[in-house]
Coordinates of C-alpha atoms in Angstrom, one line a residue:
X89 CA 67.4 -152.2 44.0
X90 CA 66.2 -153.8 40.6
X91 CA 67.0 -157.3 40.8
X92 CA 66.4 -159.4 44.2
X93 CA 67.6 -163.2 44.0
X94 CA 66.6 -165.8 46.8
X95 CA 68.5 -169.2 46.9
X96 CA 70.9 -171.5 48.4
X97 CA 74.3 -169.9 48.7
X98 CA 77.1 -172.4 48.5
X99 CA 80.9 -172.2 47.9
X100 CA 81.6 -174.2 45.0
X101 CA 84.7 -176.6 45.6
X102 CA 85.9 -177.5 42.0
X103 CA 88.4 -179.8 40.5
X104 CA 88.7 -182.0 37.3
X105 CA 88.2 -185.8 38.0
X106 CA 88.4 -189.1 36.0
X107 CA 85.3 -191.0 34.9
X108 CA 86.4 -193.4 38.0
X109 CA 85.2 -190.6 40.4
X110 CA 81.9 -190.4 38.3
X111 CA 81.4 -194.3 38.7
X112 CA 82.5 -194.3 42.3
X113 CA 79.8 -191.7 43.3
X114 CA 77.2 -192.5 40.7
X115 CA 77.4 -189.1 39.1
X116 CA 76.3 -188.1 35.8
X117 CA 77.8 -185.1 33.2
X118 CA 75.7 -182.3 33.5
X119 CA 73.6 -183.4 36.6
X120 CA 72.9 -181.7 39.7
X121 CA 71.9 -183.7 42.9
X122 CA 71.7 -183.3 46.7
X123 CA 74.3 -185.1 48.4
X124 CA 73.8 -188.4 50.5
X125 CA 75.7 -190.0 52.8
X126 CA 77.7 -191.8 50.4
X127 CA 78.9 -188.7 48.5
X128 CA 80.4 -187.2 51.6
X129 CA 84.1 -188.5 51.0
X130 CA 83.8 -186.7 47.9
X131 CA 84.3 -183.1 49.3
X132 CA 87.6 -184.0 51.2
X133 CA 88.8 -185.7 48.0
X134 CA 88.3 -182.8 46.0
X135 CA 89.7 -180.7 48.6
X136 CA 92.9 -182.7 48.6
X137 CA 93.5 -182.2 44.6
X138 CA 96.4 -179.9 43.7
X139 CA 93.9 -178.2 41.3
X140 CA 91.2 -177.5 43.5
X141 CA 89.5 -174.1 43.2
X142 CA 87.0 -172.5 46.1
X143 CA 84.6 -170.2 43.8
X144 CA 81.6 -168.3 45.2
X145 CA 78.5 -170.7 43.9
X146 CA 74.9 -171.2 44.4
X147 CA 72.8 -171.1 41.1
X148 CA 70.6 -168.1 42.1
X149 CA 73.6 -166.1 43.5
X150 CA 75.7 -166.8 40.4
X151 CA 72.8 -165.1 38.2
X152 CA 72.6 -162.1 40.3
X153 CA 76.4 -161.8 40.3
X154 CA 76.5 -162.2 36.5
X155 CA 73.5 -159.7 36.2
X156 CA 75.3 -157.0 38.6
X157 CA 78.4 -157.4 36.3
X158 CA 76.7 -156.9 33.3
X159 CA 75.1 -153.7 34.5
X160 CA 78.0 -152.0 35.9
X161 CA 76.0 -149.5 37.9
X162 CA 75.9 -149.7 42.0
X163 CA 72.9 -151.4 44.0
X164 CA 71.1 -152.6 41.4
X165 CA 71.2 -156.4 42.8
X166 CA 70.4 -157.8 45.8
X167 CA 70.5 -161.4 47.2
X168 CA 69.1 -163.6 50.2
X169 CA 70.0 -167.0 51.6
X170 CA 71.1 -168.5 54.4
X171 CA 75.1 -169.1 55.3
X172 CA 77.0 -170.3 58.6
X173 CA 79.2 -168.2 60.7
X174 CA 82.7 -169.8 59.3
X175 CA 85.2 -168.9 56.7
X176 CA 83.3 -170.3 53.8
X177 CA 80.5 -168.0 54.4
X178 CA 83.1 -165.0 54.6
X179 CA 84.1 -165.8 51.3
X180 CA 80.9 -165.6 49.8
X181 CA 80.2 -162.2 51.2
X182 CA 83.5 -160.9 50.3
X183 CA 82.4 -162.1 46.6
X184 CA 78.9 -160.3 46.6
X185 CA 80.8 -157.3 48.2
X186 CA 83.4 -157.3 45.4
X187 CA 80.5 -157.7 42.7
X188 CA 78.3 -154.9 44.2
X189 CA 75.7 -157.2 45.0
X190 CA 73.7 -156.3 48.3
X191 CA 74.0 -159.5 50.4
X192 CA 71.4 -159.5 53.3
X193 CA 72.2 -163.1 54.4
X194 CA 70.5 -165.3 57.4
X195 CA 73.5 -166.2 59.5
X196 CA 72.9 -169.7 61.0
X197 CA 75.8 -170.3 63.6
X198 CA 74.7 -173.9 64.4
X199 CA 75.4 -175.0 60.3
X200 CA 78.4 -174.9 58.2
X201 CA 78.1 -172.6 55.2
X202 CA 76.6 -175.0 52.0
X203 CA 79.1 -176.5 49.6
X204 CA 79.0 -177.7 46.1
X205 CA 81.0 -180.3 44.9
X206 CA 81.9 -179.4 41.0
X207 CA 83.2 -182.3 39.4
X208 CA 84.7 -181.8 36.2
X209 CA 85.2 -184.5 33.3
X210 CA 85.9 -183.6 29.8
X211 CA 84.9 -179.8 30.4
X212 CA 81.3 -180.8 31.5
X213 CA 80.4 -180.5 35.1
X214 CA 78.2 -182.8 37.4
X215 CA 77.1 -180.8 40.8
X216 CA 76.6 -182.7 44.1
X217 CA 75.3 -180.1 46.8
X218 CA 75.6 -180.4 50.5
X219 CA 73.2 -177.6 51.7
X220 CA 74.0 -177.4 55.2
X221 CA 73.4 -173.8 56.4
X222 CA 71.7 -172.9 53.1
X223 CA 68.9 -175.5 54.1
X224 CA 67.5 -173.5 57.1
X225 CA 66.5 -170.5 55.5
X226 CA 63.5 -169.1 57.0
X227 CA 60.6 -167.2 55.8
X228 CA 60.8 -165.2 59.0
X229 CA 64.1 -163.3 57.7
X230 CA 62.4 -162.5 54.3
X231 CA 59.6 -160.9 56.5
X232 CA 61.6 -158.6 58.5
X233 CA 61.0 -155.2 57.7
X234 CA 64.3 -154.2 56.0
X235 CA 64.2 -157.4 53.9
X236 CA 60.7 -157.1 53.0
X237 CA 61.5 -153.4 52.1
X238 CA 64.1 -154.9 49.3
X239 CA 61.4 -157.3 48.1
X240 CA 58.8 -154.8 47.8
X241 CA 61.0 -152.2 46.0
X242 CA 62.5 -154.9 43.6
X243 CA 61.2 -154.8 39.9
X244 CA 62.6 -158.3 39.4
X245 CA 62.9 -161.4 41.8
X246 CA 64.4 -164.6 40.7
X247 CA 64.9 -168.1 42.2
X248 CA 66.3 -171.1 40.9
X249 CA 64.4 -174.2 41.5
X250 CA 66.8 -175.4 44.2
X251 CA 65.2 -173.1 46.4
X252 CA 62.1 -175.1 46.3
X253 CA 63.9 -177.6 48.5
X254 CA 64.6 -175.0 51.1
X255 CA 61.6 -172.3 51.6
X256 CA 58.7 -172.6 49.2
X257 CA 57.1 -170.3 51.9
X258 CA 59.6 -167.6 50.8
X259 CA 58.6 -168.3 47.2
X260 CA 55.3 -167.7 47.9
X261 CA 55.5 -164.6 49.7
X262 CA 58.1 -163.2 46.9
X263 CA 55.9 -164.3 43.8
X264 CA 52.9 -162.8 45.6
X265 CA 54.6 -159.5 46.3
X266 CA 55.4 -159.3 42.6
X267 CA 51.9 -160.1 41.7
X268 CA 50.7 -157.0 44.2
X269 CA 53.4 -154.6 42.7
X270 CA 53.3 -155.7 39.1
X271 CA 57.0 -156.7 39.2
X272 CA 58.4 -159.8 37.3
X273 CA 58.7 -163.1 39.2
X274 CA 61.5 -165.2 37.7
X275 CA 62.2 -169.2 38.2
X276 CA 64.3 -171.6 37.1
X277 CA 63.6 -175.5 36.8
X278 CA 67.3 -175.9 37.5
X279 CA 67.6 -179.9 37.6
X280 CA 65.8 -182.8 36.7
X281 CA 65.3 -183.9 40.4
X282 CA 63.3 -180.8 41.0
X283 CA 60.6 -181.8 38.8
X284 CA 60.6 -185.5 39.1
X285 CA 60.2 -185.6 43.0
X286 CA 56.3 -185.0 43.4
X287 CA 56.4 -182.5 46.3
X288 CA 59.1 -180.3 44.7
X289 CA 57.0 -180.3 41.1
X290 CA 53.8 -179.3 43.2
X291 CA 55.6 -176.3 44.3
X292 CA 56.7 -175.6 41.2
X293 CA 53.0 -175.7 39.6
X294 CA 51.4 -173.7 42.3
X295 CA 54.0 -170.9 42.0
X296 CA 53.4 -171.2 37.9
X297 CA 50.6 -168.7 37.5
X298 CA 52.4 -166.3 39.1
X299 CA 55.8 -166.6 37.5
X300 CA 56.5 -164.4 34.7
X301 CA 59.8 -165.9 33.3
X302 CA 60.4 -169.7 33.8
X303 CA 64.0 -170.7 32.9
X304 CA 65.5 -174.1 32.2
X305 CA 67.4 -176.4 29.6
X306 CA 66.4 -179.1 26.9
X307 CA 67.2 -181.9 29.8
X308 CA 65.0 -180.4 32.3
X309 CA 62.4 -179.3 30.1
X310 CA 62.1 -183.1 29.0
X311 CA 62.2 -184.3 32.4
X312 CA 59.4 -182.0 33.3
X313 CA 57.5 -183.2 30.3
X314 CA 58.0 -187.0 31.4
X315 CA 57.2 -186.7 35.3
X316 CA 53.8 -184.4 34.1
X317 CA 52.8 -187.4 31.9
X318 CA 53.0 -185.4 28.8
X319 CA 53.7 -187.7 25.6
X320 CA 56.2 -185.6 23.9
X321 CA 60.1 -185.1 24.4
X322 CA 59.7 -182.1 22.0
X323 CA 61.4 -179.3 23.4
X324 CA 59.3 -176.7 21.5
X325 CA 56.3 -178.3 22.3
X326 CA 57.1 -178.8 25.9
X327 CA 57.9 -174.8 26.2
X328 CA 54.8 -173.8 24.4
X329 CA 52.8 -175.9 26.9
X330 CA 54.3 -174.4 29.9
X331 CA 53.8 -171.1 28.5
X332 CA 50.2 -171.8 28.2
X333 CA 49.6 -172.5 31.8
X334 CA 47.2 -169.4 32.7
X335 CA 48.7 -166.6 34.5
X336 CA 47.3 -165.1 38.1
X337 CA 45.8 -161.6 38.0
X338 CA 46.2 -159.4 35.2
X339 CA 49.6 -160.3 34.5
X340 CA 51.1 -160.4 30.9
X341 CA 51.7 -163.9 29.4
X342 CA 54.6 -166.3 30.7
X343 CA 57.7 -166.2 28.7
X344 CA 59.5 -169.8 29.0
X345 CA 63.0 -169.5 28.0
X346 CA 64.8 -173.0 27.4
X347 CA 68.6 -172.8 26.6
X348 CA 70.1 -175.6 24.7
X349 CA 73.8 -175.7 25.3
X350 CA 75.2 -174.6 22.1
X351 CA 71.8 -174.9 20.0
X352 CA 69.5 -171.8 19.5
X353 CA 67.7 -171.1 22.7
X354 CA 63.5 -171.5 22.9
X355 CA 61.5 -168.6 24.0
X356 CA 57.8 -169.7 23.9
X357 CA 55.0 -167.3 24.6
X358 CA 51.3 -167.9 24.7
X359 CA 51.9 -171.4 23.0
X360 CA 54.3 -170.0 20.1
X361 CA 58.0 -170.8 20.1
X362 CA 60.8 -168.5 18.6
X363 CA 64.7 -169.6 18.5
X364 CA 67.3 -167.3 19.4
X365 CA 70.9 -168.0 18.3
X366 CA 73.8 -168.5 21.0
X367 CA 77.5 -167.4 20.6
X368 CA 79.5 -170.3 19.2
X369 CA 82.9 -171.3 20.7
X370 CA 85.7 -173.7 19.7
X371 CA 86.4 -176.6 21.8
X372 CA 89.5 -174.9 22.9
X373 CA 87.7 -172.3 24.0
X374 CA 85.6 -174.0 26.6
X375 CA 86.9 -174.3 30.1
X376 CA 84.1 -175.7 31.8
X377 CA 80.4 -175.5 31.7
X378 CA 79.7 -174.8 35.5
X379 CA 77.7 -171.5 35.7
X380 CA 76.7 -171.2 32.1
X381 CA 73.0 -171.7 32.7
X382 CA 73.1 -169.3 35.7
X383 CA 75.3 -166.7 33.8
X384 CA 72.6 -166.9 30.8
X385 CA 70.0 -165.9 33.2
X386 CA 72.3 -163.1 34.9
X387 CA 72.7 -161.5 31.2
X388 CA 69.2 -161.9 30.3
X389 CA 67.8 -160.2 33.8
X390 CA 70.2 -157.7 33.1
X391 CA 68.8 -156.5 30.0
X392 CA 65.2 -157.2 31.1
X393 CA 65.6 -154.5 33.7
X394 CA 67.1 -152.3 31.0
X395 CA 63.4 -152.8 29.3
X396 CA 65.1 -154.6 26.2
X397 CA 63.1 -157.2 24.4
X398 CA 63.3 -160.7 24.4
X399 CA 65.8 -160.9 21.3
X400 CA 68.2 -158.4 22.9
X401 CA 67.7 -160.1 26.7
X402 CA 68.5 -163.6 25.0
X403 CA 71.7 -161.7 23.2
X404 CA 73.0 -160.5 26.4
X405 CA 72.2 -164.0 28.4
X406 CA 74.1 -165.9 25.3
X407 CA 77.0 -163.4 25.9
X408 CA 77.3 -163.6 29.4
X409 CA 77.2 -167.6 29.3
X410 CA 79.9 -167.7 26.5
X411 CA 82.1 -165.5 28.7
X412 CA 81.6 -167.6 32.0
X413 CA 82.2 -171.1 30.0
X414 CA 85.5 -169.8 29.2
X415 CA 86.7 -169.5 33.1
X416 CA 86.3 -172.0 35.9
X417 CA 82.9 -171.6 37.5
X418 CA 81.2 -168.6 37.6
X419 CA 83.9 -166.3 37.3
X420 CA 84.3 -163.6 34.5
X421 CA 86.8 -160.5 33.8
X422 CA 86.7 -157.4 35.8
X423 CA 84.5 -155.6 33.3
X424 CA 82.4 -156.9 30.5
X425 CA 83.0 -156.1 27.0
X426 CA 79.0 -155.8 26.3
X427 CA 76.9 -152.8 26.2
X428 CA 73.3 -153.7 26.9

């Protein structure tokens, strides 16, 4: 097993909505939030729409499924997270099976499988997550012998920042395992709220010295700088500064990878930033942006595991994102027309 993902498995409930829905629920384009009481009716509203789609989701799970798809080799990826004992949980299990991802789910029969309301307006998505069972993942599941063996055998471990809200203990165990084995530990900033909420940012900062690859987008990078009190909104400067946070042990320098939608991706190493172009698409080709950032990470990690350099990894990431953006949610054709 080469790549292990640990995160919040969710079923996306996706539909096109109007500005009225955004206003009613206080949603912002491109944003991701955790659902509050006021958001609960949104799920039923989406489910009642004729064009509603149910798609396997969850940021980390999306990235792992895309990595497996890009690699087209059996048993390259595994995933851990918590689902309920229900139809939605079965749908997620089936999606992993179909894609060839080894799903090592913790199953909590006391809670329903988590869902994410994906509200699409002008092809841009806003995400509202009801974690439910996903919120109940426990480090004790990771510490079971067979799961620990998967972790210790992995060359790359990846978690989206969203997992910080659920099991920081698991992230600590995983990052330390990579520190010990020499594997790469990778994280994603994932959403402005992860860096804005002090306890969540504290976990991120604690994990940074063991983090080999830190992903994020320009909005999240600027939110991080603002929350940390850095007096800049220049994305390159922020990426450079994040790359200079000292590494633990004898680990090589951290790579900070910041995507900027249709603009070039910034990669900062030891305080020096390089830009890598992305695939340009026409407005007509775009279906929705849901899963695009996750797909970039999936493509990048697939190239990384094949010992490719940063340029080739960014290229694979950009290609994967350009395919997913032309489909609803994090979905893609049967085979990738791309060789890593």
